[in-house]
Tab-separated table of C-alpha atoms in Angstrom:
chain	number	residue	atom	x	y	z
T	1	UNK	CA	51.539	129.179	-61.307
T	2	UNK	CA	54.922	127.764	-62.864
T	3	UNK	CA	58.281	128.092	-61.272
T	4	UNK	CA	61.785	128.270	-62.501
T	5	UNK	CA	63.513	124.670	-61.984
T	6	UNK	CA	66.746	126.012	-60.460
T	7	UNK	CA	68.778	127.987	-62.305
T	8	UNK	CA	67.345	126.649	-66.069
T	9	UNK	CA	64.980	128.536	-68.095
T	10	UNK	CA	62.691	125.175	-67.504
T	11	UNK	CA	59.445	126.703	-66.465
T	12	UNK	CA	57.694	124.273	-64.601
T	13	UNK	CA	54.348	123.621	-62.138
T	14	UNK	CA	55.186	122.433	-58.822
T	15	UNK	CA	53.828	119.244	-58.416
T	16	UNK	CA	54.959	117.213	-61.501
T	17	UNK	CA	54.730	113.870	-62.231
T	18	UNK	CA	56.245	110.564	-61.220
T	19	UNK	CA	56.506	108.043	-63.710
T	20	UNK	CA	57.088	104.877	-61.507
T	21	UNK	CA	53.491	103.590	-61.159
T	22	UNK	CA	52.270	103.864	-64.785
T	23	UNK	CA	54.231	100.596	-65.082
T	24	UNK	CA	51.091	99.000	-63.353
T	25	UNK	CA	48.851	100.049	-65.980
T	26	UNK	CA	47.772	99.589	-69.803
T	27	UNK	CA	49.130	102.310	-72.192
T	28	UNK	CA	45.864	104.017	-72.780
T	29	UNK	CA	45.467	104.574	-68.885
T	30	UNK	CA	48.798	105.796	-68.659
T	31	UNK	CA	47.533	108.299	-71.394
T	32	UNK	CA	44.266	109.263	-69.834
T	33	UNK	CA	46.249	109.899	-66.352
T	34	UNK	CA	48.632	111.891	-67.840
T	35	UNK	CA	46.562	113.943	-70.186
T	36	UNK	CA	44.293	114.615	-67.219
T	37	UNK	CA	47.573	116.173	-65.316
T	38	UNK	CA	48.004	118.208	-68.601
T	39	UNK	CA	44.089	119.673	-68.297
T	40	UNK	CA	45.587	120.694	-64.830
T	41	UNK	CA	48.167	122.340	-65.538
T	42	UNK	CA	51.440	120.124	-64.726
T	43	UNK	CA	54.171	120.000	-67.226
T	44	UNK	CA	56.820	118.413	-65.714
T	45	UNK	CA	57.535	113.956	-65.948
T	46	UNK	CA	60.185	112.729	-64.330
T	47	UNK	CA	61.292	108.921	-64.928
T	48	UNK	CA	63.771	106.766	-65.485
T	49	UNK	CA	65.024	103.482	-67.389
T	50	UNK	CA	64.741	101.107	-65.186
T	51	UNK	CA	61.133	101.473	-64.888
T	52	UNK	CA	59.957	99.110	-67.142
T	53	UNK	CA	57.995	100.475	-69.861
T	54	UNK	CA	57.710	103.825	-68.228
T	55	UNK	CA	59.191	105.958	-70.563
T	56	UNK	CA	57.580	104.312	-73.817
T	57	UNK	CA	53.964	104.921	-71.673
T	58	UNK	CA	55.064	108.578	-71.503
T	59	UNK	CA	56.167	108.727	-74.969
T	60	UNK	CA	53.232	107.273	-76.869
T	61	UNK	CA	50.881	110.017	-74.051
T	62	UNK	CA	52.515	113.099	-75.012
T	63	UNK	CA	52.793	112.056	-78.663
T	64	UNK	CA	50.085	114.806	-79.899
T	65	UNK	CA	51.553	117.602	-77.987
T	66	UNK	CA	55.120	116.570	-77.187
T	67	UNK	CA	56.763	120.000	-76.536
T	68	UNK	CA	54.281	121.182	-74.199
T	69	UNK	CA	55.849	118.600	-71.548
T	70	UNK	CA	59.019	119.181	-69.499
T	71	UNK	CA	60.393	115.488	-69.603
T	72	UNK	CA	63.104	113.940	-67.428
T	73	UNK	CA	64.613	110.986	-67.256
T	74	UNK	CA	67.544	109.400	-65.581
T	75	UNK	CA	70.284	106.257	-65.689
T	76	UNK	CA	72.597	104.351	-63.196
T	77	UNK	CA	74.712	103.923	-65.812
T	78	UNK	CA	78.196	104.239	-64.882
T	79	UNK	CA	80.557	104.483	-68.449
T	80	UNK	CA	80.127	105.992	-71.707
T	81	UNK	CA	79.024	103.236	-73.300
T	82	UNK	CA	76.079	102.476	-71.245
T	83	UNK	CA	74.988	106.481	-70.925
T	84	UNK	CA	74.616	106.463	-74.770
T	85	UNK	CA	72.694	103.149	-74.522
T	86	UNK	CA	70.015	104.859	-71.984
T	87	UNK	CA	69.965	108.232	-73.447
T	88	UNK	CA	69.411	106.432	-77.030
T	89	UNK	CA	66.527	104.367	-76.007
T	90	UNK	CA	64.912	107.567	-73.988
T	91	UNK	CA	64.681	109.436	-77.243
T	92	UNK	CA	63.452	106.437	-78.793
T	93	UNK	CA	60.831	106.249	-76.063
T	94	UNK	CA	60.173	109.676	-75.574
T	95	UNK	CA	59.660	109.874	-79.413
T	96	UNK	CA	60.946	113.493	-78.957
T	97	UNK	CA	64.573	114.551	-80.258
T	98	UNK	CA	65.475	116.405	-76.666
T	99	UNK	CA	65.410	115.322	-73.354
T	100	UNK	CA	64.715	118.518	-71.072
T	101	UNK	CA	66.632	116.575	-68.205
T	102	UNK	CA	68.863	113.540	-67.807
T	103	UNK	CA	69.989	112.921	-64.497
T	104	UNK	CA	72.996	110.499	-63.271
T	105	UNK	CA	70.839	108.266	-61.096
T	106	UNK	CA	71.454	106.761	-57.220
T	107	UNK	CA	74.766	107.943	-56.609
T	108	UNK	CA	76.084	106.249	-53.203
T	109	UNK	CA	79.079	107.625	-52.840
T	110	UNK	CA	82.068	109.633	-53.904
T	111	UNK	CA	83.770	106.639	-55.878
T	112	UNK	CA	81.015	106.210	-57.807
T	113	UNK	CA	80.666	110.249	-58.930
T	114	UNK	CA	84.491	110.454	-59.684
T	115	UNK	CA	84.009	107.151	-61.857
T	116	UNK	CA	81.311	109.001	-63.890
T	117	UNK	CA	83.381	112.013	-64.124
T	118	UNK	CA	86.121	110.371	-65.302
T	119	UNK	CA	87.763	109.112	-68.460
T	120	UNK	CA	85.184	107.244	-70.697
T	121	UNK	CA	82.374	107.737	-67.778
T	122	UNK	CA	78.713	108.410	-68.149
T	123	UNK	CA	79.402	112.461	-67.858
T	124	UNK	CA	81.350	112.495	-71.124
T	125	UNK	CA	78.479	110.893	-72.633
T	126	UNK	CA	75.879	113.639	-71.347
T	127	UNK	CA	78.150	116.075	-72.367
T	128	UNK	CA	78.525	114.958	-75.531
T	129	UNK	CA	74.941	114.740	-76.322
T	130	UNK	CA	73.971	118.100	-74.295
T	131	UNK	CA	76.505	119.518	-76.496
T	132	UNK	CA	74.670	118.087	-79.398
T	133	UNK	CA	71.254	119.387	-78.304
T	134	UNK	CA	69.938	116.103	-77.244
T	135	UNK	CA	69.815	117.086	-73.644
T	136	UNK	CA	69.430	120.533	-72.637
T	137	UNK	CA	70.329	120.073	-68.556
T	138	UNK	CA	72.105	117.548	-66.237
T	139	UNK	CA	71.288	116.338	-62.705
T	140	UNK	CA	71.806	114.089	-60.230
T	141	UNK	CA	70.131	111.856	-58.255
T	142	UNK	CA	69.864	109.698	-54.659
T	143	UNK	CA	69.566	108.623	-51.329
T	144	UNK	CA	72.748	109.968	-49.600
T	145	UNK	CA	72.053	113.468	-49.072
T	146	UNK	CA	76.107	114.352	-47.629
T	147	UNK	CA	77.249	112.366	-50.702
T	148	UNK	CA	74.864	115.124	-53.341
T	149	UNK	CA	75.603	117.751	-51.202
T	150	UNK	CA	79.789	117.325	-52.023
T	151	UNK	CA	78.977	116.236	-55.868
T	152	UNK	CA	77.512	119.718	-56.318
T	153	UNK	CA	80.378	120.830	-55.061
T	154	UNK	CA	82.442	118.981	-57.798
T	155	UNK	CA	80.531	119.277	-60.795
T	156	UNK	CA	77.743	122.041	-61.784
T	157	UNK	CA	74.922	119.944	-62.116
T	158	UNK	CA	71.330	121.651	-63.055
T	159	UNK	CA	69.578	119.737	-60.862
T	160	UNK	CA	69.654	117.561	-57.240
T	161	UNK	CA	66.915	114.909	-56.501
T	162	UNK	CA	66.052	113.334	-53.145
T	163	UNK	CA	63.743	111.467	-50.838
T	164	UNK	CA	61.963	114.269	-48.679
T	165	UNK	CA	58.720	113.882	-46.880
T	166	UNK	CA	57.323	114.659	-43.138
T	167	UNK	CA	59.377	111.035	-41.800
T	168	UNK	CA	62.286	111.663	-44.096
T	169	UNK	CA	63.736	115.328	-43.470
T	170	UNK	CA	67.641	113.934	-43.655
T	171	UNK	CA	67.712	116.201	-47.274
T	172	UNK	CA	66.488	119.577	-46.319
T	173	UNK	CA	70.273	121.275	-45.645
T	174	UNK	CA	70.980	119.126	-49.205
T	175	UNK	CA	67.869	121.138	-50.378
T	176	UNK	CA	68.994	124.307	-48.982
T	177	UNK	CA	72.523	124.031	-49.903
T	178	UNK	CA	71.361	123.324	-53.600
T	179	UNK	CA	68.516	126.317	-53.544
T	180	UNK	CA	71.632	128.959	-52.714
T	181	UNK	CA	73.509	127.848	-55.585
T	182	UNK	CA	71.168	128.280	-57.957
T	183	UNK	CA	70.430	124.043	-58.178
T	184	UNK	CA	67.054	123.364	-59.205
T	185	UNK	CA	65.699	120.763	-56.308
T	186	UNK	CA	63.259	117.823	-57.124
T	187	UNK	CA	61.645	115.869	-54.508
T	188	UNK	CA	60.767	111.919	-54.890
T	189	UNK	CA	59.752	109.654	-52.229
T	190	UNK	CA	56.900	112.459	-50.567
T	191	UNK	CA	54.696	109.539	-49.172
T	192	UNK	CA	57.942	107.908	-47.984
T	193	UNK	CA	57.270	105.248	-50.603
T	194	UNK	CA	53.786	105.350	-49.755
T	195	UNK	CA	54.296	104.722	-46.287
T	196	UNK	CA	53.011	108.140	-45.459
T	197	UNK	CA	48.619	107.577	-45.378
T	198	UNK	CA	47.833	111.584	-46.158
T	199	UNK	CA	49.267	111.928	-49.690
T	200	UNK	CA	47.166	115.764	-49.261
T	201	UNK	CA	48.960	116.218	-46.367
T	202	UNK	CA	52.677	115.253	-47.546
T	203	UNK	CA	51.959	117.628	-50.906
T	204	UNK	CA	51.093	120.386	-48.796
T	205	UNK	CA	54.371	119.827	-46.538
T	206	UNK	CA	56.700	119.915	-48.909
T	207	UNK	CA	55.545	122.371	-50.944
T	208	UNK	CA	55.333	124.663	-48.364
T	209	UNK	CA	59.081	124.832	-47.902
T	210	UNK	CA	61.150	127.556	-50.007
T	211	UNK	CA	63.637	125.501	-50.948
T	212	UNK	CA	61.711	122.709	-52.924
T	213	UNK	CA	61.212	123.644	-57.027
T	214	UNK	CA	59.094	120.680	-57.610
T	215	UNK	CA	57.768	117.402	-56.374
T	216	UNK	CA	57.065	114.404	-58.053
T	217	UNK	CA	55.003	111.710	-56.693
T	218	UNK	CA	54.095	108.359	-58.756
T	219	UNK	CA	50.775	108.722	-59.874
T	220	UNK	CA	48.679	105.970	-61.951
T	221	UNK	CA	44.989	106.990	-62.149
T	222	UNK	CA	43.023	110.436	-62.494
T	223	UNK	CA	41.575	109.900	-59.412
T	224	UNK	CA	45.548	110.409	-58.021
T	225	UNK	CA	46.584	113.196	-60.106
T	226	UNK	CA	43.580	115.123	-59.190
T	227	UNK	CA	43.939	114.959	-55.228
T	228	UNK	CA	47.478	115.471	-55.296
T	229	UNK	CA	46.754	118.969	-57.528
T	230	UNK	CA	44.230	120.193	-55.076
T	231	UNK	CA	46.371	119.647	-52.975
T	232	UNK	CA	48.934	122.176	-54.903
T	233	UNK	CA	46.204	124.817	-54.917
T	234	UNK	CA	45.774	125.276	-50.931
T	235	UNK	CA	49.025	124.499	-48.986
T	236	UNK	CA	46.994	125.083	-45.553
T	237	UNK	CA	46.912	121.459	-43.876
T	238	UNK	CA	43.486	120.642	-42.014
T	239	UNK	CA	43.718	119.038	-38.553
T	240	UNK	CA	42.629	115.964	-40.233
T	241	UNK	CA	45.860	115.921	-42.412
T	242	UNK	CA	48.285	116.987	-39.514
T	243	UNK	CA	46.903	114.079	-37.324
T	244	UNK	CA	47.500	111.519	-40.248
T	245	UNK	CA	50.766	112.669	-40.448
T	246	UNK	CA	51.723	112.568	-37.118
T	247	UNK	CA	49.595	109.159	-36.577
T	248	UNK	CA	51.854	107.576	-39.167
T	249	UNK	CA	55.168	109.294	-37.851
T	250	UNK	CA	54.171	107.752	-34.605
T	251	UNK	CA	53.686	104.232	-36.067
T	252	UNK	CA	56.688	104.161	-38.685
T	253	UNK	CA	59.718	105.495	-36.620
T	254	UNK	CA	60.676	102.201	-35.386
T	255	UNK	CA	60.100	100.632	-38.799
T	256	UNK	CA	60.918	102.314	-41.184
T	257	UNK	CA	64.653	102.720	-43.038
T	258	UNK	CA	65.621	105.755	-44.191
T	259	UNK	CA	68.570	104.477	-46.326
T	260	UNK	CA	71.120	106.444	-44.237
T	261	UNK	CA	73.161	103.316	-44.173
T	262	UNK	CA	75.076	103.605	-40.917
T	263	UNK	CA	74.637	99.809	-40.594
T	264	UNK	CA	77.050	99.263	-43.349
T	265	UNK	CA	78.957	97.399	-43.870
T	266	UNK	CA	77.063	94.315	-43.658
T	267	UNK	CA	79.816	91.670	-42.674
T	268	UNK	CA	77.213	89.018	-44.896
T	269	UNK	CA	77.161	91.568	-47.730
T	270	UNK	CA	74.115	92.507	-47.660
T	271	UNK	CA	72.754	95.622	-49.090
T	272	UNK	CA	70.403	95.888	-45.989
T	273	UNK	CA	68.398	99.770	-47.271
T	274	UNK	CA	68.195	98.398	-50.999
T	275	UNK	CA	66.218	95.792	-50.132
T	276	UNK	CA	63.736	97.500	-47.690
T	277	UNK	CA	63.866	99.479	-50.703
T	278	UNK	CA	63.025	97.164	-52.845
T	279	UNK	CA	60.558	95.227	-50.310
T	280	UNK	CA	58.547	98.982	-50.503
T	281	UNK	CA	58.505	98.754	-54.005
T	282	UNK	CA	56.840	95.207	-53.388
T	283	UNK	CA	54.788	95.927	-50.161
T	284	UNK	CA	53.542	99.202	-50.527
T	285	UNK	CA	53.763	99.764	-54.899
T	286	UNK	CA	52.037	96.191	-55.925
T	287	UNK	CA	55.209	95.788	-57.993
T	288	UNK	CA	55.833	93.006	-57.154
T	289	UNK	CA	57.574	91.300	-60.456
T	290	UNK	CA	59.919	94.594	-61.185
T	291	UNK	CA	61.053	94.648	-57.450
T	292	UNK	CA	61.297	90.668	-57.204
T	293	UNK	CA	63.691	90.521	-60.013
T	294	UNK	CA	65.742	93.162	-58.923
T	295	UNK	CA	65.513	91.810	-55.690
T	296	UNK	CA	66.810	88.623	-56.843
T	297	UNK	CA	69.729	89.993	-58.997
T	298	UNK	CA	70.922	91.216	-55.450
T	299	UNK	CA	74.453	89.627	-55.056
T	300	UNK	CA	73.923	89.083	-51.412
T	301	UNK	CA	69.939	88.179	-50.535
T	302	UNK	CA	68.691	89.315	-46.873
T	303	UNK	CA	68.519	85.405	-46.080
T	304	UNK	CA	72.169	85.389	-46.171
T	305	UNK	CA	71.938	87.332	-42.594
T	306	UNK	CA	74.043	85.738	-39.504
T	307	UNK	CA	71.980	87.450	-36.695
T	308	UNK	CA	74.982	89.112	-35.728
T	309	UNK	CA	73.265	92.228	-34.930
T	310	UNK	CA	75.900	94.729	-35.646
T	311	UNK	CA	73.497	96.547	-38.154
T	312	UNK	CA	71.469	97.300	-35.298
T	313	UNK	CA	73.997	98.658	-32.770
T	314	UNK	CA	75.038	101.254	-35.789
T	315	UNK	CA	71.581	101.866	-36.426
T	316	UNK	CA	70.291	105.538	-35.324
T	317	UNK	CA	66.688	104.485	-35.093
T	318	UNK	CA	66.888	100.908	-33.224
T	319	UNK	CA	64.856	99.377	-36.064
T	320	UNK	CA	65.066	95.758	-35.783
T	321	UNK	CA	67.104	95.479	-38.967
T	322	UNK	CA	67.474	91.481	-38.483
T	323	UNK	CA	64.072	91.161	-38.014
T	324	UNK	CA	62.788	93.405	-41.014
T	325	UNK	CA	65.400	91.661	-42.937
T	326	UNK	CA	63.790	88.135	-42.553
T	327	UNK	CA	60.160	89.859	-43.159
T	328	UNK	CA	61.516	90.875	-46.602
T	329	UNK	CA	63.110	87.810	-47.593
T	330	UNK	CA	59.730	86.173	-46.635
T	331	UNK	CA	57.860	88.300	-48.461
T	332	UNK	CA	60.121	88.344	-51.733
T	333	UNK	CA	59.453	84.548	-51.799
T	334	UNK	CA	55.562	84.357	-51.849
């Protein structure tokens, strides 16, 4: 059954699709995965620049049937200048001449949003080209759920994305803040990136909640696409899934970073959620080239960290920040 995304005429299944993983595979996988979600029923891709090859995957899969797809796509870009870069090569990609939805991706904070808003930013760009037809709605994306829930409160974006899974439930007011204004809401991150062991499980979760329009979890092989659909069919979790969940819940809570970043400011400069971030993306993706070199572009690297330990005084959860911190460094260098 397809669903309204927000208030857009986008009519759309569910449980879409996350483009992150297909970076791991060959083009003509990435075409039989998709195409298999397409036998199933799901419409919607959601994926973004900095994903490698990502889009051009999705592009050259859709290619015989391009307009049955809801596509989305998204860019940190910042200026004008850069937004027309992204949004050029995304067509290009794509090889379609729309974009359903372009989304202003990762926005931290409030500086950022009122630097894209402003004179020469990356919104004049989107509306400039949504104007044009090349994109028909705008969202916004990332980690901070206060900092969305304000920016919909500035500008009337289509859409609002966000991490939300059974470990992660710092968006749901976001979600049902957007939901009563008419703000389509699009969930990433629903294995907690793929910490959670009962993707079935997770699907079910967040689907059941009246507030979420769609989910999109990163899926790279038939086998994926076809458990996380049944999982769409039946939202009734067994005992077997509720146990995993709470088994994991049990094992993660004094590990895990939710990228509320109360221990900022780092007095080293260190970006200490982007790289447990990134260290997922390694640990728990296999990407470990994409999230090495982003790791590495990181002005500040995690073995830059004094042992102060003020990180972990601010830090709601006790996680042993330092400690987690050296892990990833470790890891990154392997």
């Amino acid at each position: 059954m397809l669903t309204k995304l927000g208030r857009t005429d986008l009519s759309i299944y569910p449980l879409g699709f996350g483009g992150i993983p297909i970076q791991r595979v060959s083009f003509e996988k990435a075409k039989t995965v998709i195409l298999r979600a397409k036998e199933l029923g799901i419409n919607f891709i959601d994926t973004a620049q900095g994903y490698s090859d990502s889009e051009e995957k999705i592009g050259f899969a859709i290619n015989e049937d391009k307009n049955y797809w809801v596509l989305a796509s998204k860019s940190p870009a910042r200026d004008g200048k850069e937004m027309e870069k992204a949004i050029t090569n995304c067509l290009k990609n794509f090889r379609r001449d729309y974009i359903d939805l372009y989304q202003l991706h990762l926005i931290s904070n409030l500086d950022e949003l009122q630097l894209v808003l402003g004179k020469n930013g990356a919104m004049e760009t989107l509306l400039k080209f949504k104007e044009k037809g090349y994109i028909r709605y705008i969202g916004i994306t990332g980690h901070k759920p206060q900092v969305l829930k304000e920016a919909l409160d500035i500008f009337p974006f289509d859409t609002v994305q966000g991490p939300y899974n059974p470990l992660e439930t710092q968006s749901e007011e976001l979600f049902k803040y957007a939901r009563a204004k008419g703000v389509g809401t699009i969930v990433m991150k629903p294995f907690a990136g793929g910490a959670l062991t009962s993707p079935s499980g997770c699907i079910k979760y967040i689907l059941s909640k009246v507030f979420v329009d769609v989910v999109i979890p990163g899926m790279e092989s038939v086998e994926q696409v076809e458990e996380n659909f049944r999982a769409s069919l039946d939202l009734k979790m067994t005992e077997e899934e509720k146990q995993g969940i709470l088994r994991d819940i049990e094992e993660l809570k004094n590990n895990f970073c939710r990228r509320c970043d109360y221990c900022q400011p780092c007095p080293q400069g260190i970006k200490i959620s982007t790289v447990f971030i990134l260290h997922g993306y390694l640990s728990r993706y296999g990407l470990k080239d994409w999230a090495t070199a982003r790791y590495q572009s990181l002005p500040v690297l995690a073995n830059r960290c004094s042992q102060c330990g003020i990180c972990e005084n601010r830090c709601p959860y006790e996680l042993p920040i330092r400690e987690m911190l050296q892990k990833s460094h470790s890891d990154f260098q392997r």
